[in-house]
Short mmCIF file of C-alpha atoms in Angstrom, two decimals:
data_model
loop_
_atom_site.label_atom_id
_atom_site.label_comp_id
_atom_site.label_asym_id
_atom_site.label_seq_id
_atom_site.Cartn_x
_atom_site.Cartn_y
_atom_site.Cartn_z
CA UNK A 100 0.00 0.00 0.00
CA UNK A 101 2.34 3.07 -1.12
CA UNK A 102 -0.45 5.54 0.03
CA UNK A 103 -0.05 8.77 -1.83
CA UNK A 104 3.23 9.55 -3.90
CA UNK A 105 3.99 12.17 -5.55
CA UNK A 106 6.25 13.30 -8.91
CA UNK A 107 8.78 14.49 -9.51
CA UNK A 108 10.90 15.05 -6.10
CA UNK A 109 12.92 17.79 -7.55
CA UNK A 110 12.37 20.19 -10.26
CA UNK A 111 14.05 23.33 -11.92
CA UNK A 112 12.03 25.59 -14.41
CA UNK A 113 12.68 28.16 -16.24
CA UNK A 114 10.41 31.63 -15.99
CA UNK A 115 7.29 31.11 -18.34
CA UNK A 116 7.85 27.04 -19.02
CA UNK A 117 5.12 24.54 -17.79
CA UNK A 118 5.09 21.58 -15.88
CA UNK A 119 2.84 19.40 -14.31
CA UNK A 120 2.82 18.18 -10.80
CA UNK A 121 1.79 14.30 -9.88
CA UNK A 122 -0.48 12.83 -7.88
CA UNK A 123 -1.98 9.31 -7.22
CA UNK A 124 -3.23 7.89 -4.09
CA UNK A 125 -3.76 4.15 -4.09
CA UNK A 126 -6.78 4.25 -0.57
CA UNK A 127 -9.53 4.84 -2.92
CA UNK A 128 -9.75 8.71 -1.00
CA UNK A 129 -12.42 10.52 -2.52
CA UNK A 130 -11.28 13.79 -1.39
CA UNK A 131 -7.70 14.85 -2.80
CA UNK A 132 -5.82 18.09 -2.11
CA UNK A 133 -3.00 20.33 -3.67
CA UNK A 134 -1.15 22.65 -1.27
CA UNK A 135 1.76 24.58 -1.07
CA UNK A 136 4.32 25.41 1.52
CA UNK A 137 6.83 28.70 1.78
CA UNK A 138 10.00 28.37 3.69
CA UNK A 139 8.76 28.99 7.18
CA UNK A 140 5.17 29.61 6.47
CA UNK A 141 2.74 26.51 7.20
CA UNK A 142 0.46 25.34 4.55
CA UNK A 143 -2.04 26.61 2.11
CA UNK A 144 -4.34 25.32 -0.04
CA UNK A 145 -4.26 25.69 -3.26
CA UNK A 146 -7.26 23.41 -5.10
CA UNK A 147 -9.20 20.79 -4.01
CA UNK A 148 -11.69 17.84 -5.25
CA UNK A 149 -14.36 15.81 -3.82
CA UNK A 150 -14.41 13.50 -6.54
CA UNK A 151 -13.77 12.80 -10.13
CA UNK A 152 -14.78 15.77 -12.46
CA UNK A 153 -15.03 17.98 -9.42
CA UNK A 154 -12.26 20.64 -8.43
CA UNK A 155 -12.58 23.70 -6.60
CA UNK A 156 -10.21 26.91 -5.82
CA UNK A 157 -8.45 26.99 -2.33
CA UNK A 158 -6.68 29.96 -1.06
CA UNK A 159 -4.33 30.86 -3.17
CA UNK A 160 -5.27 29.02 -7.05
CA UNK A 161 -4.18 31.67 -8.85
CA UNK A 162 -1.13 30.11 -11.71
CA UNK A 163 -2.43 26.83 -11.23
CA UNK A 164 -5.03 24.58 -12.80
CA UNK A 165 -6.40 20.82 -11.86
CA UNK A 166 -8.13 18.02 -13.24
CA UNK A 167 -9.67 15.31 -11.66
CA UNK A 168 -10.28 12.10 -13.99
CA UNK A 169 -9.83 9.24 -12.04
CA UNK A 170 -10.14 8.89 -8.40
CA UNK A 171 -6.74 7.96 -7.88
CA UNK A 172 -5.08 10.70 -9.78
CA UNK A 173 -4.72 14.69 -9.30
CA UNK A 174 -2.45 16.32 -11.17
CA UNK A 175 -1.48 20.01 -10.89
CA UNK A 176 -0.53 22.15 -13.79
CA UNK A 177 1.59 25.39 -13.77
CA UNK A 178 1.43 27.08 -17.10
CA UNK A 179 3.61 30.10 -16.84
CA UNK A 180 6.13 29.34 -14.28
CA UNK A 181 6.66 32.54 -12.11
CA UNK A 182 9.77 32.85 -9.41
CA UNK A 183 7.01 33.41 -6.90
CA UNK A 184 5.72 29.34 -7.44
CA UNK A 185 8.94 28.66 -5.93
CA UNK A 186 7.55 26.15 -3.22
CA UNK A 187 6.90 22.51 -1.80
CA UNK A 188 3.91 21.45 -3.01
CA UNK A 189 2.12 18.37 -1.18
CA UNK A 190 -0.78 16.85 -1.95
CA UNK A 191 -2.63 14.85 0.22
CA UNK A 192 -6.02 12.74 0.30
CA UNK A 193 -8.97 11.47 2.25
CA UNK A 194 -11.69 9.91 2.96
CA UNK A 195 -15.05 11.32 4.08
CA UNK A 196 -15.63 9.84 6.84
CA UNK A 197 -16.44 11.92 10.49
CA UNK A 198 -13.26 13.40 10.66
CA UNK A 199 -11.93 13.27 7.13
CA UNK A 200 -8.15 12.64 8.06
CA UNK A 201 -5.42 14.12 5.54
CA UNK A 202 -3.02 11.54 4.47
CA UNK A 203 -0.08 13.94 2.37
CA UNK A 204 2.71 12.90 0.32
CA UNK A 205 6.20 13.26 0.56
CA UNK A 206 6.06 16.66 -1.63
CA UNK A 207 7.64 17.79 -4.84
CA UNK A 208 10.89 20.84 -3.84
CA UNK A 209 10.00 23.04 -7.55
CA UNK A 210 12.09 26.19 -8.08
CA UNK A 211 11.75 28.76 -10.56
CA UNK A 212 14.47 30.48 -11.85
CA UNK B 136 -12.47 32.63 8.85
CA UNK B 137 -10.74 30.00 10.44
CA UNK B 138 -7.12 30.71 11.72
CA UNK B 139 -4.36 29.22 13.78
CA UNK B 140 -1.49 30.30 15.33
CA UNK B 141 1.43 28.94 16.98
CA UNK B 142 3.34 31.45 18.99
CA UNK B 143 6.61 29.60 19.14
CA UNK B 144 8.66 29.70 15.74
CA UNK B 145 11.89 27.60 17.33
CA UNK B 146 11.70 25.71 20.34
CA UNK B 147 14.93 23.90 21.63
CA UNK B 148 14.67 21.12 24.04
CA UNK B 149 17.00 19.21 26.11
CA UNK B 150 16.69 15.14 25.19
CA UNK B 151 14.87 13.90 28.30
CA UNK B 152 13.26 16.90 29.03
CA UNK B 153 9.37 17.67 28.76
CA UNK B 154 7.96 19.77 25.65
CA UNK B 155 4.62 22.13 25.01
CA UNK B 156 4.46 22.86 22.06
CA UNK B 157 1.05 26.34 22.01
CA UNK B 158 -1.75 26.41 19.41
CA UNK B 159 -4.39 28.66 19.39
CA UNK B 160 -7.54 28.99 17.10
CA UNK B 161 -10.10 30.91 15.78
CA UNK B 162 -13.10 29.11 14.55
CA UNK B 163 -17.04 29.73 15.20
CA UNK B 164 -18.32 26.48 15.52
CA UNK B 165 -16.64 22.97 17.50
CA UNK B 166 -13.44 22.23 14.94
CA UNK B 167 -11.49 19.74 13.96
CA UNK B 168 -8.24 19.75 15.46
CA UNK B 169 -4.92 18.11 14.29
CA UNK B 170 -1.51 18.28 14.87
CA UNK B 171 0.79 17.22 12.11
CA UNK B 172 4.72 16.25 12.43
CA UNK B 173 7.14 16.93 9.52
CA UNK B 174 10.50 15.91 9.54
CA UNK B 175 13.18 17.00 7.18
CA UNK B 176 12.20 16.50 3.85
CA UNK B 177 9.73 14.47 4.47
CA UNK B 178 5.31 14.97 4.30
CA UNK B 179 3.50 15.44 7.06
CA UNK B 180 2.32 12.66 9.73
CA UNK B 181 -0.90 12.67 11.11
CA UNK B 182 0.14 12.72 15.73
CA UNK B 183 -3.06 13.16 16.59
CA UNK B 184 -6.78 14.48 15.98
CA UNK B 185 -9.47 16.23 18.56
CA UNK B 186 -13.28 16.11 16.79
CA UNK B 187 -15.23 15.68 19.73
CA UNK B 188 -15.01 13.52 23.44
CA UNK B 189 -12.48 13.24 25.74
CA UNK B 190 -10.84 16.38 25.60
CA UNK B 191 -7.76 14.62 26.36
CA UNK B 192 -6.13 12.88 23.43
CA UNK B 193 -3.51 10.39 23.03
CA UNK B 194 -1.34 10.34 19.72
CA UNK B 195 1.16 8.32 18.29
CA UNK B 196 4.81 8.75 19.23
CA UNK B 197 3.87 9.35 22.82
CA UNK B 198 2.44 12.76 22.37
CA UNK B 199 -0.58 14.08 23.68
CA UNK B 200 -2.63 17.23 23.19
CA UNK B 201 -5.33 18.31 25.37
CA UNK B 202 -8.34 20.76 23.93
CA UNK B 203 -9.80 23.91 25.75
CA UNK B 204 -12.92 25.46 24.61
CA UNK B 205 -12.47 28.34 26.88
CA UNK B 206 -9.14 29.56 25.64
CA UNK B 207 -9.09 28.49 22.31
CA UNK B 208 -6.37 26.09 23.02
CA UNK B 209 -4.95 22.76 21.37
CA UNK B 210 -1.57 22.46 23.09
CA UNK B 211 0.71 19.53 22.10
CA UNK B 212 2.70 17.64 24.80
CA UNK B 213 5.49 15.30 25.42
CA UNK B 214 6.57 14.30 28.84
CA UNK B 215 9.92 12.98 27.87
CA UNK B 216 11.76 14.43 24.53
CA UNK B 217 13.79 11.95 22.34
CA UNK B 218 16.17 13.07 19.46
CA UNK B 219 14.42 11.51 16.61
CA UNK B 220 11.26 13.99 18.26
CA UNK B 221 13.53 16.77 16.13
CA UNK B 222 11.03 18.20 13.64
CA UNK B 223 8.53 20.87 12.55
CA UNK B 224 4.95 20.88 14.16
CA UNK B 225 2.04 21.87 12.77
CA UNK B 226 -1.06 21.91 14.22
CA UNK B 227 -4.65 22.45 12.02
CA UNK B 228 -8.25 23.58 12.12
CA UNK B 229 -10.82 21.84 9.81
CA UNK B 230 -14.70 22.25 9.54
CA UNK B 231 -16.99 19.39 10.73
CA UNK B 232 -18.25 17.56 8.03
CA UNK B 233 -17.86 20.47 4.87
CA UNK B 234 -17.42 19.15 1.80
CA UNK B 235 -13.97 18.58 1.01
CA UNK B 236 -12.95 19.21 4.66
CA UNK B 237 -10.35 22.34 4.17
CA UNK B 238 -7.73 22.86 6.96
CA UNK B 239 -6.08 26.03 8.14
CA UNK B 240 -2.80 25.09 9.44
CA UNK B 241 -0.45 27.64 11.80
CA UNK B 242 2.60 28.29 10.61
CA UNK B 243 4.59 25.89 12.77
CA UNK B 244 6.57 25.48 15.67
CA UNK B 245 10.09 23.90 14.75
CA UNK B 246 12.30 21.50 17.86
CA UNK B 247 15.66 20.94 17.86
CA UNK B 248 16.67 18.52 20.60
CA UNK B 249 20.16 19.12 22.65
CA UNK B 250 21.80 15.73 23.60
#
C-alpha cells in the first residue's frame, strides 16, 4: 500500500515554461488536495476535489489549474512558471468519513528560476 | 475565517526533558483539530486528531494534546523528549463535516533537541 506519492521530487524551471505536478493515491480517498508550503510559512491550499470531475479553488489558485479524472489521480498544472511558485507542493487525500483525516505525500521541492 | 497560530517559531529542548508545544484557534463552531509532524524532507504525519469527546487525546509517538474550549487552546505535549522527536509541528483547524474538509494550518513550531 504506497499511500499517496507524488512526482517528480525535484524540479528546476525556467520563468514562463510549464510543468505538471503528480499525484496518485492508491486508498480509494475521494477527497484529494494540492497545497503549497513557503520556507517557514505553514500550509495553504491551493485546489481541491471531492471527486472525479469535481475541483474547486483553495486559497491561493491563482497560476495553477487541476483536473480530476480518475479517483486515484490529481495532477497540478503550472502554465507560466513565475519565481514566486517557488515552493513545496504536497498533496494529500482522504476519505469522508467523520473526521476526514489528511493523508499527504512526501512533496515535490520546484524552483523557478 | 478559520485561523491558527502557533506562537513559538523555534523551540529547543534538552533530550529527556518535557515539551509544550502552544496552538491557538479561531473558529465559530466545534473544529477539527490536528496536529501534524514533519520531519526533514519528508510529508506530514498525522500525531493526533481532537473532533469531539475526551478532551484529552492520546497520539502516536507518545504525544498528547489536550483541547480547551475556553481559551481556544490545542496544546501539544510530550513528557519525555527523544532526538528523533527533532522536527517541525504543525497543528490544524478543519470544519466538521464540509465538503472537502479544508484545513487552516499555523505556521509551525520547529524543535531541535540538545543531547
Amino acid at each position: 500500500n504506497a499511500g499517496v506519492t507524488q512526482t517528480p521530487k525535484f524540479r528546476i524551471l525556467k520563468i514562463g515554461q510549464s510543468m505538471t505536478l503528480q499525484c496518485t493515491q492508491d486508498m480509494n480517498h475521494n477527497y484529494m488536495y494540492w497545497y503549497r508550503q513557503d520556507p517557514g510559512m505553514g500550509l495553504k491550499l491551493i485546489y481541491y476535489s471531492v471527486g472525479a470531475g469535481i475541483t474547486d479553488k483553495g486559497e491561493v489558485p491563482n497560476g495553477y489549474n487541476v483536473s480530476r479524472s480518475t479517483t486515484e489521480d490529481f495532477p497540478l498544472r503550472l502554465e507560466l512558471a513565475a519565481p514566486s511558485q517557488t515552493s513545496v507542493y504536497f498533496c494529500a487525500s482522504s476519505y469522508p468519513t467523520v473526521d476526514e483525516t489528511q493523508y499527504f505525500g512526501p512533496g515535490t521541492r520546484l524552483l523557478v528560476l | 475565517a478559520q485561523s491558527v497560530t502557533q506562537p513559538d517559531i523555534h523551540i529547543t529542548v534538552s533530550e529527556g526533558a518535557s515539551l509544550e508545544l502552544r496552538c491557538n484557534y479561531s473558529y465559530g463552531a466545534t473544529p477539527y483539530l490536528f496536529w501534524y509532524v514533519q520531519s526533514p524532507g519528508q510529508g506530514l504525519q498525522l500525531l493526533l486528531k481532537y473532533f469531539s469527546g475526551d478532551t484529552l487525546v492520546q497520539g502516536i509517538k507518545g504525544f498528547e494534546a489536550e483541547f480547551k474550549r475556553s481559551q481556544s487552546s490545542f496544546n501539544l505535549r510530550k513528557p519525555s523528549v527523544h532526538w528523533s522527536d527533532a522536527a517541525e509541528y504543525f497543528c490544524a483547524v478543519g470544519k466538521i463535516k464540509a465538503a472537502g474538509n479544508k484545513l487552516t494550518f499555523g505556521g509551525g513550531t520547529r524543535v531541535l533537541v540538545k543531547p
